[in-house]
Coordinates of C-alpha atoms and ligand atoms in Angstrom, one line a residue:
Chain B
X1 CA 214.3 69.2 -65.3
X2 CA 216.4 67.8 -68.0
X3 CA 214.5 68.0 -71.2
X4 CA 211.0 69.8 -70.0
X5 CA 211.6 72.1 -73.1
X6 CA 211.4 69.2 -75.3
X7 CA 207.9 69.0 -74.5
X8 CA 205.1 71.2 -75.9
X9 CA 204.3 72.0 -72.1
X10 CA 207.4 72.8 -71.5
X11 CA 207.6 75.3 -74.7
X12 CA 205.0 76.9 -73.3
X13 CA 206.2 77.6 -70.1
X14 CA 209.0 79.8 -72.0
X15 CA 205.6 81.4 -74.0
X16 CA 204.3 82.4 -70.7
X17 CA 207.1 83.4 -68.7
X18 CA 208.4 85.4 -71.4
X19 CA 204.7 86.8 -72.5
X20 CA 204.3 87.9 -68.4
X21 CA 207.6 89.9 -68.4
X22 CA 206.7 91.5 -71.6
X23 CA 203.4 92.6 -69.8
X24 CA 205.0 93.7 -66.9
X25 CA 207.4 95.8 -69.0
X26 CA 204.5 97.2 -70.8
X27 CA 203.0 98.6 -67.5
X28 CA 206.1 100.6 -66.6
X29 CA 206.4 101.7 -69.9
X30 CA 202.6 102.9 -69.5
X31 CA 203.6 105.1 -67.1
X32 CA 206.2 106.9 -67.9
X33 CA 204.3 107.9 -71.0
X34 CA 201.5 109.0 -69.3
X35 CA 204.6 111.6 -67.3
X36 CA 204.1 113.4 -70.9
X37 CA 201.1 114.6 -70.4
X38 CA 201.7 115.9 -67.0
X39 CA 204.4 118.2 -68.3
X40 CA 207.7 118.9 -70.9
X41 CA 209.1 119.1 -67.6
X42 CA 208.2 115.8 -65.6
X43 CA 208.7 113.8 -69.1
X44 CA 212.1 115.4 -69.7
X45 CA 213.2 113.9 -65.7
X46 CA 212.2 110.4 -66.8
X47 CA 213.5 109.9 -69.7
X48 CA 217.0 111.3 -68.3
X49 CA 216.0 108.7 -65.4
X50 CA 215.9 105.8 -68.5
X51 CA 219.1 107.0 -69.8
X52 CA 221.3 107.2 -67.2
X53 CA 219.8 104.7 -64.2
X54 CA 221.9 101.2 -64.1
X55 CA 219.1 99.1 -63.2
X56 CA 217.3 100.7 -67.1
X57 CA 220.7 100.1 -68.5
X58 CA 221.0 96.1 -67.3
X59 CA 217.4 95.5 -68.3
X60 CA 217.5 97.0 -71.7
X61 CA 219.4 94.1 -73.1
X62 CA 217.1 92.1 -71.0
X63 CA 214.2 93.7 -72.5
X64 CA 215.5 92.6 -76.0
X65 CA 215.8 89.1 -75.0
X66 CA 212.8 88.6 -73.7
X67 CA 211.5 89.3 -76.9
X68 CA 213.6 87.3 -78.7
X69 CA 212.9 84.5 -76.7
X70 CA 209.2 84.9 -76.9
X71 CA 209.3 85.9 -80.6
X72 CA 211.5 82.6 -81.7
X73 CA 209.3 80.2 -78.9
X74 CA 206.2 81.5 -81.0
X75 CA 207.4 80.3 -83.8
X76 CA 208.6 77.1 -82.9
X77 CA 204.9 76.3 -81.4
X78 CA 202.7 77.7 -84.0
X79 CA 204.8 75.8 -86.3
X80 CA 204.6 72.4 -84.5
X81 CA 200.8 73.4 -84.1
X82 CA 200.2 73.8 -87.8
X83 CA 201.8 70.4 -88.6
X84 CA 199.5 68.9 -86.3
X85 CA 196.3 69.5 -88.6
X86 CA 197.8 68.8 -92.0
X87 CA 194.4 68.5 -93.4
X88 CA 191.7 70.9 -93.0
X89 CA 188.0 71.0 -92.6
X90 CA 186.1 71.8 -95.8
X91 CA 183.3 73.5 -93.1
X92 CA 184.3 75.3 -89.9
X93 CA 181.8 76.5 -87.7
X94 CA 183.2 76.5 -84.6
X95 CA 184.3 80.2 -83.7
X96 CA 181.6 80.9 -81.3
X97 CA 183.5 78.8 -78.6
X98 CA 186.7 80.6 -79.3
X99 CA 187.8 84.3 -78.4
X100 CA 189.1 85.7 -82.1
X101 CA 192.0 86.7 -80.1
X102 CA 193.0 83.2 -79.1
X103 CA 192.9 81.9 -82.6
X104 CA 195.4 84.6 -84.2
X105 CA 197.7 85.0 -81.8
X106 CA 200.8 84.4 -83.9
X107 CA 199.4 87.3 -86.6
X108 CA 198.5 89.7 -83.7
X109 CA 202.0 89.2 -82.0
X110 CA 203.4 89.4 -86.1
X111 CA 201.3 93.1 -86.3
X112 CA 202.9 93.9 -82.5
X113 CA 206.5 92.8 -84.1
X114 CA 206.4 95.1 -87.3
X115 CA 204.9 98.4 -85.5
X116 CA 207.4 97.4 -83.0
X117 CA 210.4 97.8 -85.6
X118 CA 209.0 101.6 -86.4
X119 CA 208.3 102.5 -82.9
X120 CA 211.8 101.9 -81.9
X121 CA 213.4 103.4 -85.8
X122 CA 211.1 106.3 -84.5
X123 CA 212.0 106.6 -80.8
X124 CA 214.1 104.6 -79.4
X125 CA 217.0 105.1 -81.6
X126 CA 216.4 108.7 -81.4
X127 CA 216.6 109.0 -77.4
X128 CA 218.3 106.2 -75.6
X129 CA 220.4 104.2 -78.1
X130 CA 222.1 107.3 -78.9
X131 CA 222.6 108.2 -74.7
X132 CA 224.3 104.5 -74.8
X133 CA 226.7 105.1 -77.9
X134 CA 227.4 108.9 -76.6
X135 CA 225.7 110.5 -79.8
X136 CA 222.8 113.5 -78.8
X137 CA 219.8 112.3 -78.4
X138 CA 216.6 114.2 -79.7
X139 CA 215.2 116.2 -77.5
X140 CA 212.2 113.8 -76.6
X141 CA 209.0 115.8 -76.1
X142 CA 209.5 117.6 -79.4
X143 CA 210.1 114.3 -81.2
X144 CA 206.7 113.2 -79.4
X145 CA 204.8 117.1 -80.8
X146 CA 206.5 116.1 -84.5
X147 CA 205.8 112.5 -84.9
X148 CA 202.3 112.7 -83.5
X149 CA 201.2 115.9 -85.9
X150 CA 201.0 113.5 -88.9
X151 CA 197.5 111.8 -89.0
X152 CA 198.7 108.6 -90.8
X153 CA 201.1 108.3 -87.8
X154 CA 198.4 108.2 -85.2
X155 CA 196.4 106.5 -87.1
X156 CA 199.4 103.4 -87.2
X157 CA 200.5 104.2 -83.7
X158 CA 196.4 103.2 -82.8
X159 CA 196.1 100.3 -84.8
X160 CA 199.2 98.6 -83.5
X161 CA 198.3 99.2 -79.6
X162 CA 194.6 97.7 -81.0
X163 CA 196.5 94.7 -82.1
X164 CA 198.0 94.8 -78.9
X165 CA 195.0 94.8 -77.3
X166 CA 193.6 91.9 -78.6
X167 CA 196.9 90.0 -78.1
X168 CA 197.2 90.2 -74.0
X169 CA 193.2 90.6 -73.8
X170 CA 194.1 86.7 -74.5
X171 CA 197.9 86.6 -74.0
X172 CA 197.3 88.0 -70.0
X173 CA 194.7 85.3 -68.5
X174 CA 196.5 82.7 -70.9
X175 CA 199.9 82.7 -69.4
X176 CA 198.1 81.7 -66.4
X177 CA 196.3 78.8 -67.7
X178 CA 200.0 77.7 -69.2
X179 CA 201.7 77.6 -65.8
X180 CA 199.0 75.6 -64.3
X181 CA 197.7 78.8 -61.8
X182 CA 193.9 78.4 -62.7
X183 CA 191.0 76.6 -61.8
X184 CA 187.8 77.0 -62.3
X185 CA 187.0 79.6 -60.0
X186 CA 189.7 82.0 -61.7
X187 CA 189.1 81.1 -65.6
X188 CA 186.6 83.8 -65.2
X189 CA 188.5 85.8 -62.8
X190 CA 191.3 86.0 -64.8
X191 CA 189.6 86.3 -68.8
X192 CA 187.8 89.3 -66.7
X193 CA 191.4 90.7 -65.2
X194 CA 192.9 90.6 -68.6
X195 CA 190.1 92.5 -70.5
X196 CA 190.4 95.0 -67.6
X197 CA 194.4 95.7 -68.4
X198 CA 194.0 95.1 -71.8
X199 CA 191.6 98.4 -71.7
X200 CA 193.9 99.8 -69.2
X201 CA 196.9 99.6 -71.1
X202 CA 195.3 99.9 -74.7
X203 CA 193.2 103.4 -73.9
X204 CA 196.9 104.6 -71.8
X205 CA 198.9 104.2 -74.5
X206 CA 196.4 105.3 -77.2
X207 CA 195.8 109.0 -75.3
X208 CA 199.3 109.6 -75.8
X209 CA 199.1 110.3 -80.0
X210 CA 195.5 111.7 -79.3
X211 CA 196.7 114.0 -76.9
X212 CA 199.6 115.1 -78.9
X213 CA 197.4 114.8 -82.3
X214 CA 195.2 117.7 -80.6
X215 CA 197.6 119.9 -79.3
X216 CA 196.0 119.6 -75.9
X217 CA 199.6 120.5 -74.7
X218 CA 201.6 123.5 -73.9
X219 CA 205.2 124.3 -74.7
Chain F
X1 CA 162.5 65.3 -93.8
X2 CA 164.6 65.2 -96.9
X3 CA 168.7 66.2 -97.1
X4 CA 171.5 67.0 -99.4
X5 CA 174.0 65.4 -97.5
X6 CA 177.9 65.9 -98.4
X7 CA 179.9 62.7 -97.2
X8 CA 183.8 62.5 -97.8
X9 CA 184.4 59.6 -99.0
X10 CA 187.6 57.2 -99.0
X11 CA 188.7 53.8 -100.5
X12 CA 191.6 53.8 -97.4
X13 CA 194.7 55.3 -96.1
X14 CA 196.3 55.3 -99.4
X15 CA 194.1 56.6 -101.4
X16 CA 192.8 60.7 -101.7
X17 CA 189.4 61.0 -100.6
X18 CA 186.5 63.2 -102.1
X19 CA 183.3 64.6 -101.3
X20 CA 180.2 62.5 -102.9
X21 CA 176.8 64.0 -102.8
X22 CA 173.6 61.6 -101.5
X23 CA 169.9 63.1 -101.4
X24 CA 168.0 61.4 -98.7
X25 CA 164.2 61.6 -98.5
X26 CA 161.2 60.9 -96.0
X27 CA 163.5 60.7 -92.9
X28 CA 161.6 61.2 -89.8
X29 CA 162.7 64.1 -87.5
X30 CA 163.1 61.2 -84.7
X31 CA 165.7 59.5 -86.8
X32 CA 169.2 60.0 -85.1
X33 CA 171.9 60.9 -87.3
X34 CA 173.7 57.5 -87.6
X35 CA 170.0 56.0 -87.9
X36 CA 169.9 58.1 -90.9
X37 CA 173.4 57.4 -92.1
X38 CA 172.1 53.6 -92.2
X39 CA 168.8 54.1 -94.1
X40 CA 171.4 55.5 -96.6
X41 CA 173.5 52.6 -96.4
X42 CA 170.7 50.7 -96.9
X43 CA 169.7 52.9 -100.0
X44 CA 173.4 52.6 -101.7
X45 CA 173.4 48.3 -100.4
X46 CA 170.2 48.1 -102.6
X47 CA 171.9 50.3 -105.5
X48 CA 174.6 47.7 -105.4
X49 CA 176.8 50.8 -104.1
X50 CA 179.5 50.8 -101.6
X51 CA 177.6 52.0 -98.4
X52 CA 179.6 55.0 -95.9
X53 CA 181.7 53.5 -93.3
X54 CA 181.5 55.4 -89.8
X55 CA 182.0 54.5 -86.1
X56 CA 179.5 53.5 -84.1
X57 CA 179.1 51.3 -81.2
X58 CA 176.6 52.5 -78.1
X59 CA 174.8 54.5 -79.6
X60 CA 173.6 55.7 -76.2
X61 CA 176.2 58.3 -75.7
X62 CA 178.7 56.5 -73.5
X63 CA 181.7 54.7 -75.0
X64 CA 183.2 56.9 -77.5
X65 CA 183.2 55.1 -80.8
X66 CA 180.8 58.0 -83.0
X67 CA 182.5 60.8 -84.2
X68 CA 181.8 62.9 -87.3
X69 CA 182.4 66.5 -88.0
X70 CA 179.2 67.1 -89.0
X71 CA 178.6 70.8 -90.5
X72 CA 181.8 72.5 -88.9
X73 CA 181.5 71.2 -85.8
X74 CA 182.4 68.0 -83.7
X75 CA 179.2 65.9 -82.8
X76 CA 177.6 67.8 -85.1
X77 CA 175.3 71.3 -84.2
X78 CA 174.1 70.4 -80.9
X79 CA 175.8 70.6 -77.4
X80 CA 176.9 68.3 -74.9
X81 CA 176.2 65.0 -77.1
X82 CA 177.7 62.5 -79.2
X83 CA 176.7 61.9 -82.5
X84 CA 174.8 58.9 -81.7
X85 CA 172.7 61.1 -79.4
X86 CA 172.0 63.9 -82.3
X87 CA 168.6 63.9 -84.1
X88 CA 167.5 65.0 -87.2
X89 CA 165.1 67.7 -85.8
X90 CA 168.5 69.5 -84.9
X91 CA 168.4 70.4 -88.8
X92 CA 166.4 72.2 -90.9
X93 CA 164.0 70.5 -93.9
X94 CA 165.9 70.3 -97.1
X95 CA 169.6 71.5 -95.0
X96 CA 173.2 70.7 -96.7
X97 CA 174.6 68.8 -94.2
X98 CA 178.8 68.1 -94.9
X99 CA 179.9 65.2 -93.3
X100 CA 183.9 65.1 -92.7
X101 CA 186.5 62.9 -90.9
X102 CA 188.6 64.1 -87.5
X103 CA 191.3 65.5 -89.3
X104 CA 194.3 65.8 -86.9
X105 CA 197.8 64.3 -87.7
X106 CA 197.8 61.7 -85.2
X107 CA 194.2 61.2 -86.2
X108 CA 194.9 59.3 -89.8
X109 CA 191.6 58.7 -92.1
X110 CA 191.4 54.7 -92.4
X111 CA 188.4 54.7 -94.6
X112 CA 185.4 57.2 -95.8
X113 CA 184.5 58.8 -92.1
X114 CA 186.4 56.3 -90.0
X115 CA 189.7 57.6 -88.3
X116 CA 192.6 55.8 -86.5
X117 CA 192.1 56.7 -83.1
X118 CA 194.8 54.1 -81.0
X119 CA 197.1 57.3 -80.9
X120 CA 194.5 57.4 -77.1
X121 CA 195.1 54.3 -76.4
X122 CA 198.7 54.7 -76.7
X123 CA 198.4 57.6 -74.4
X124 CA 196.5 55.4 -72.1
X125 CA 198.9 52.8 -72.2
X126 CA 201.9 55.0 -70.9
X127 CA 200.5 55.9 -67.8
X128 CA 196.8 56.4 -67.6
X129 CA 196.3 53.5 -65.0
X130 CA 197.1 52.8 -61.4
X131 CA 199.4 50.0 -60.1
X132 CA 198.3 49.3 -57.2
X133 CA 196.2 45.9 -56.2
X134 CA 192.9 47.0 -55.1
X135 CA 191.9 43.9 -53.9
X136 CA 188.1 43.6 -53.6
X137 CA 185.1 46.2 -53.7
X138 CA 186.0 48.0 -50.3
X139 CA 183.6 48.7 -48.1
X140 CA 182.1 52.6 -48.6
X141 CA 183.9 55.3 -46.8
X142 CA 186.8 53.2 -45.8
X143 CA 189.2 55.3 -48.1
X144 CA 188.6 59.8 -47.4
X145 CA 187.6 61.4 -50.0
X146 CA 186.6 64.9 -49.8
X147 CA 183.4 65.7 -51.8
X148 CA 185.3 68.6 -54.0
X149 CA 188.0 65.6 -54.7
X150 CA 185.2 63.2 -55.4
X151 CA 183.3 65.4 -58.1
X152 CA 186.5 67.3 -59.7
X153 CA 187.6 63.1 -60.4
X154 CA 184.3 62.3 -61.4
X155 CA 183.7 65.1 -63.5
X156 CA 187.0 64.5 -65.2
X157 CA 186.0 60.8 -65.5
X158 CA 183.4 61.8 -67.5
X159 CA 185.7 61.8 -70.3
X160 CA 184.5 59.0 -73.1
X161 CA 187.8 59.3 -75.2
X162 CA 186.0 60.0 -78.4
X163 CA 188.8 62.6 -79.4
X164 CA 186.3 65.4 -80.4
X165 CA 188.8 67.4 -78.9
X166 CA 191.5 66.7 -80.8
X167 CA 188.8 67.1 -83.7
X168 CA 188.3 70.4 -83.0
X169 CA 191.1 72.1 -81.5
X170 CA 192.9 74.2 -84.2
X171 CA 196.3 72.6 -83.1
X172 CA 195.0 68.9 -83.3
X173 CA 195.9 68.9 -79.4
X174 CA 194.8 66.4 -77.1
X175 CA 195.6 68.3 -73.8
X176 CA 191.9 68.1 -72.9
X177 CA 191.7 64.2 -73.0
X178 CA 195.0 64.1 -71.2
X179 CA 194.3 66.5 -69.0
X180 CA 190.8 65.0 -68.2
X181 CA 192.8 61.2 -67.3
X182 CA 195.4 62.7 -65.6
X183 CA 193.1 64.9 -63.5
X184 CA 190.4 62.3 -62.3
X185 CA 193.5 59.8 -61.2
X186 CA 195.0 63.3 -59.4
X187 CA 192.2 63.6 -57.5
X188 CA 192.2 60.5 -56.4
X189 CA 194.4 58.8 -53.2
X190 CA 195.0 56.0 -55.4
X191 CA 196.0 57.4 -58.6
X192 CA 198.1 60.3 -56.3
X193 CA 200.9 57.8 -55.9
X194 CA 201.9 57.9 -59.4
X195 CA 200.9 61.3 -60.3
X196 CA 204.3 63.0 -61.4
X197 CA 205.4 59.5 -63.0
X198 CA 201.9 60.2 -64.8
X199 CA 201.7 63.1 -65.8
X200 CA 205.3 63.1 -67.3
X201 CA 205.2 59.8 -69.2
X202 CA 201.9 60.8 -70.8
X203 CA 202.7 64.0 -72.1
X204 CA 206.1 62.7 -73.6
X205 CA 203.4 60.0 -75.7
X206 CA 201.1 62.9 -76.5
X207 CA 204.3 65.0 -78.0
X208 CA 205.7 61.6 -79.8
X209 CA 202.2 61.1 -81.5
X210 CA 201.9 64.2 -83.0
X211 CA 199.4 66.2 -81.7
X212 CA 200.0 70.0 -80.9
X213 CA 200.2 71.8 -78.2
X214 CA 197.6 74.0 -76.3
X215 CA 196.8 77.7 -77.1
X216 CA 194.0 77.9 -74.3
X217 CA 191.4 78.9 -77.1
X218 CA 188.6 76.4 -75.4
X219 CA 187.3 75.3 -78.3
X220 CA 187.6 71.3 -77.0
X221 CA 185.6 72.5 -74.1
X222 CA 182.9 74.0 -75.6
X223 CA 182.7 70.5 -78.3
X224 CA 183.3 68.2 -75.9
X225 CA 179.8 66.1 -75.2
X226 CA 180.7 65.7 -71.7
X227 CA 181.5 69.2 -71.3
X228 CA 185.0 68.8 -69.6
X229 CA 186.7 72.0 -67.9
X230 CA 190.0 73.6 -69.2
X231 CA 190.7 73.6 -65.9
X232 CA 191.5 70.3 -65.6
X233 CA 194.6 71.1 -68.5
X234 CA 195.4 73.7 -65.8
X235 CA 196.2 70.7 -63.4
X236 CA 197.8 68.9 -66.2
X237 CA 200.3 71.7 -66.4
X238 CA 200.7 71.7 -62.7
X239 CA 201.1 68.4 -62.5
X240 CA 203.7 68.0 -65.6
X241 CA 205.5 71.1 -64.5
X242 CA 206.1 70.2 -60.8
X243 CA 207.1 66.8 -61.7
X244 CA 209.7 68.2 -63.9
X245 CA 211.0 70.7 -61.6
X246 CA 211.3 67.8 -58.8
X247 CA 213.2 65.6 -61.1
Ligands
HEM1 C1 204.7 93.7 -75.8 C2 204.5 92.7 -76.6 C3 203.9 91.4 -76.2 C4 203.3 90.9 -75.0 C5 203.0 91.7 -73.8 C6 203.0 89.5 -75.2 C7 202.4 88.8 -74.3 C8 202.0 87.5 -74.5 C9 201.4 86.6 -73.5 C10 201.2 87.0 -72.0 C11 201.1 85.4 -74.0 C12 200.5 84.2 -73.4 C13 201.4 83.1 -73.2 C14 200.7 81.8 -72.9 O1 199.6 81.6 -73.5 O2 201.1 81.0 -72.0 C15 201.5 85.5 -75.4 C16 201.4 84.5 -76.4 C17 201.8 84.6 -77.7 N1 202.6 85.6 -78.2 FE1 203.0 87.3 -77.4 N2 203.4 89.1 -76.5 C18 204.0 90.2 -77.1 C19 204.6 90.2 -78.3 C20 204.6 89.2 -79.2 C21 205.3 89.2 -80.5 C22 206.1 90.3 -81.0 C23 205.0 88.0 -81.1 C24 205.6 87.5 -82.4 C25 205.2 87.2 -83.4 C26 204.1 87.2 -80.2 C27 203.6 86.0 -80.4 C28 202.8 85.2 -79.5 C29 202.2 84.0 -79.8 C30 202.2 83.2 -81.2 C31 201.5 83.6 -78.6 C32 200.7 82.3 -78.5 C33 201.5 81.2 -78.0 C34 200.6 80.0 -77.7 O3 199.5 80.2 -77.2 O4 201.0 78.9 -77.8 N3 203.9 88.0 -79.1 N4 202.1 86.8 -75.7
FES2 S1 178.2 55.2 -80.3 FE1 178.9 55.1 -78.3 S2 179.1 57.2 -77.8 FE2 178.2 57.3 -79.7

């Protein structure tokens, strides 16, 4: 074991472990959103559920690491990467073989890692940091009906989960590849699976400003 | 045919290299692309100019000595071959064609389109052999092997080491070429003995040479002239992983 994250494999590993927790995370965060367009009601029970369940309140700083980790391991690589090619070609032609997403990983995660920085100034300060440092939090669904009545916020809020997109369309079936659970059977299986939650995830996230954008709810 | 062609052009390591323009006329479609790189060698012997050096040895598509990034891609425009094996009526009449180096950091220009490629070797040399005796040819079928295990090998066999690969890859990586030797000895009862020893020893040369590491974008396999799966770096991550774990 002793120094596999000394190689580039190795670094990886950490990519993909992290980059799988982060898209597991992302799915239960998927759907508790989605609670708020059931009703005020059934979003108001699980956000109480997030601030005051132990299991939320262990994984939050868990959460945060998992980030970090994956955040500071993409940096290291793409880094290393770059040095690798000091010189480039004077023609490239090669981006037909290539998925766009594959090649800009590190500016997709960046454009993730800046919306990210909002979304929590926006949200997550507002409703569960201040349950854990005993301030009142905002009431949530009406922070949802005010943030999401300003065009230029949807419009951000849509471009971010499109970046998003485009980084676990790749990121998802990736990760896989990385830990050595592929083969040529699931290459396809997998690129397929990760467009699939890509959509999934993308589109579920995305109805939420949309929904709130055109008052399709009632108070 | 006739061509503009744009060669990089280098006195040797030392020195910083340039682009020179060549026109090249009357070239017959048939020609294949070194053929035509030495009718302009001839052409700048004759002008008392120093003719383009370039790799070459087959020229029948099987050892791995042509390379070339030849208008943005490795091999040049067409699939599944070497340069060697690329002919002229791949272009259009009167085409641009640029003509660069592999450019990759453990790749290191030696002169004009010829690269330093021992950084494989040295790969090689770390573990991509088996230690066994294997006495003489045995006789068929007196060692198993499983069809799947057979082709998977062969398939990964198939590898020529000409480091388009590495060419290509936007990380410089050589997973692929690794991942192709490590795989076809895998596969293998004989090379199975060694496997984790392997799998570990060439990886740590790979990393200590320089190249990068592997973003799965499969550009190597769709440039490499053998046409060698990714999922053979899948096995190469198996492999290195397990063995690391076990140690
Ligand atoms: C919720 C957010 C995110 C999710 C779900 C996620 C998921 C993933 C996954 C699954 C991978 C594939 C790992 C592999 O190929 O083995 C990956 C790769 C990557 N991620 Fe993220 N990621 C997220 C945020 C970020 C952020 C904020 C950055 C920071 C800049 C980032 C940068 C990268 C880079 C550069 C890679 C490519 C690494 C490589 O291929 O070598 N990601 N991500
Ligand atoms: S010269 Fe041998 S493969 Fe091209």
């Amino acid at each position: 074991m002793s120094n596999i994250f000394c190689s580039t494999i190795g670094k990886k590993l950490i990519m993909s472990i992290s980059g799988l927790f982060l898209v597991t995370f992302l799915l239960l965060h998927l759907s508790l959103n989605l609670t708020a367009l059931v009703s005020k009601e059934a979003y108001k029970t699980v956000c109480d559920f997030m601030d005051t369940n132990i299991f939320i309140q262990i994984m939050v700083p868990v959460l945060a690491l998992g980030f970090a980790v994956h955040i500071l391991y993409s940096i290291i690589i793409t880094l290393r990467n770059m040095k690798a090619r000091p010189i480039g070609y004077s023609v490239s032609n090669r981006t037909e073989a290539s998925s766009w997403a594959s090649k800009n990983m590190f500016v997709l995660g960046a454009i993730v890692l800046c919306f990210l920085a909002l979304h929590l100034s926006h949200f997550w300060a507002k409703m569960q940091l201040q349950h854990f440092i005993g301030g009142h939090g905002k009431e949530a669904y009406s922070l949802l009906i005010e943030l999401f009545k300003n065009w230029y916020y949807c419009v951000l809020y849509i471009v971010w989960v499109i970046a998003l997109y485009f980084h676990i369309s790749h990121g998802f079936w990736s990760a896989f590849q990385t830990i050595g659970a592929n083969n040529s059977k699931w290459i396809p299986r997998l690129q397929c699976a990760a467009k699939i939650y890509a959509i999934i995830v993308s589109l579920g996230f995305i109805s939420i400003p949309v929904y709130f954008f055109f008052g399709l709810y009632t108070v | 045919m006739k061509f503009k062609l744009k060669i990089w052009r280098q006195k040797n390591a030392k020195t910083k290299g340039q682009f020179e323009t060549y026109n090249i006329e009357n070239v017959s479609p048939d020609t294949s692309f070194l053929e035509m790189l030495d009718i302009l060698n001839d052409k700048l012997i004759k002008e008392g100019k120093a003719p383009v050096s370039f790799d070459h040895d087959c020229r029948e598509g099987i050892c791995g000595m042509c390379s070339l990034y030849i208008n943005g891609r490795a091999h040049g425009p067409d699939d599944e071959v070497t340069t060697c094996q690329l002919h002229m009526r791949k272009f259009k009449d009167g085409d641009t064609i640029t003509v660069e180096p592999w450019r990759s950091a453990a790749f290191p220009v030696i002169k004009d389109l010829v690269v330093d490629r021992y950084a494989f070797d040295k790969i090689l040399q770390a573990g991509g052999f088996i230690s066994v005796n294997t006495g003489g040819v045995p006789d068929g079928n007196t060692i198993p092997v499983s069809k799947e295990n057979a082709d998977e090998s062969m398939d990964a066999a198939a590898c020529i080491g000409c480091g388009a690969c590495v060419a290509t890859c936007k990380n410089g990586s050589a997973m692929l070429f690794v991942a192709a030797r490590v795989s076809s000895l895998a596969k293998l009862p004989q090379g199975k003995i060694e496997g984790a020893k392997r799998a570990k020893a060439m990886v740590a040369k790979m990393d200590e040479l320089g190249f990068g590491g592997c973003t799965n974008t499969q550009a190597c396999e769709a440039e490499c002239p053998k046409a060698i799966s990714i999922s053979h770096i899948a096995r190469l991550n198996r492999e290195f992983l397990c063995a690391k774990i076990q140690e």
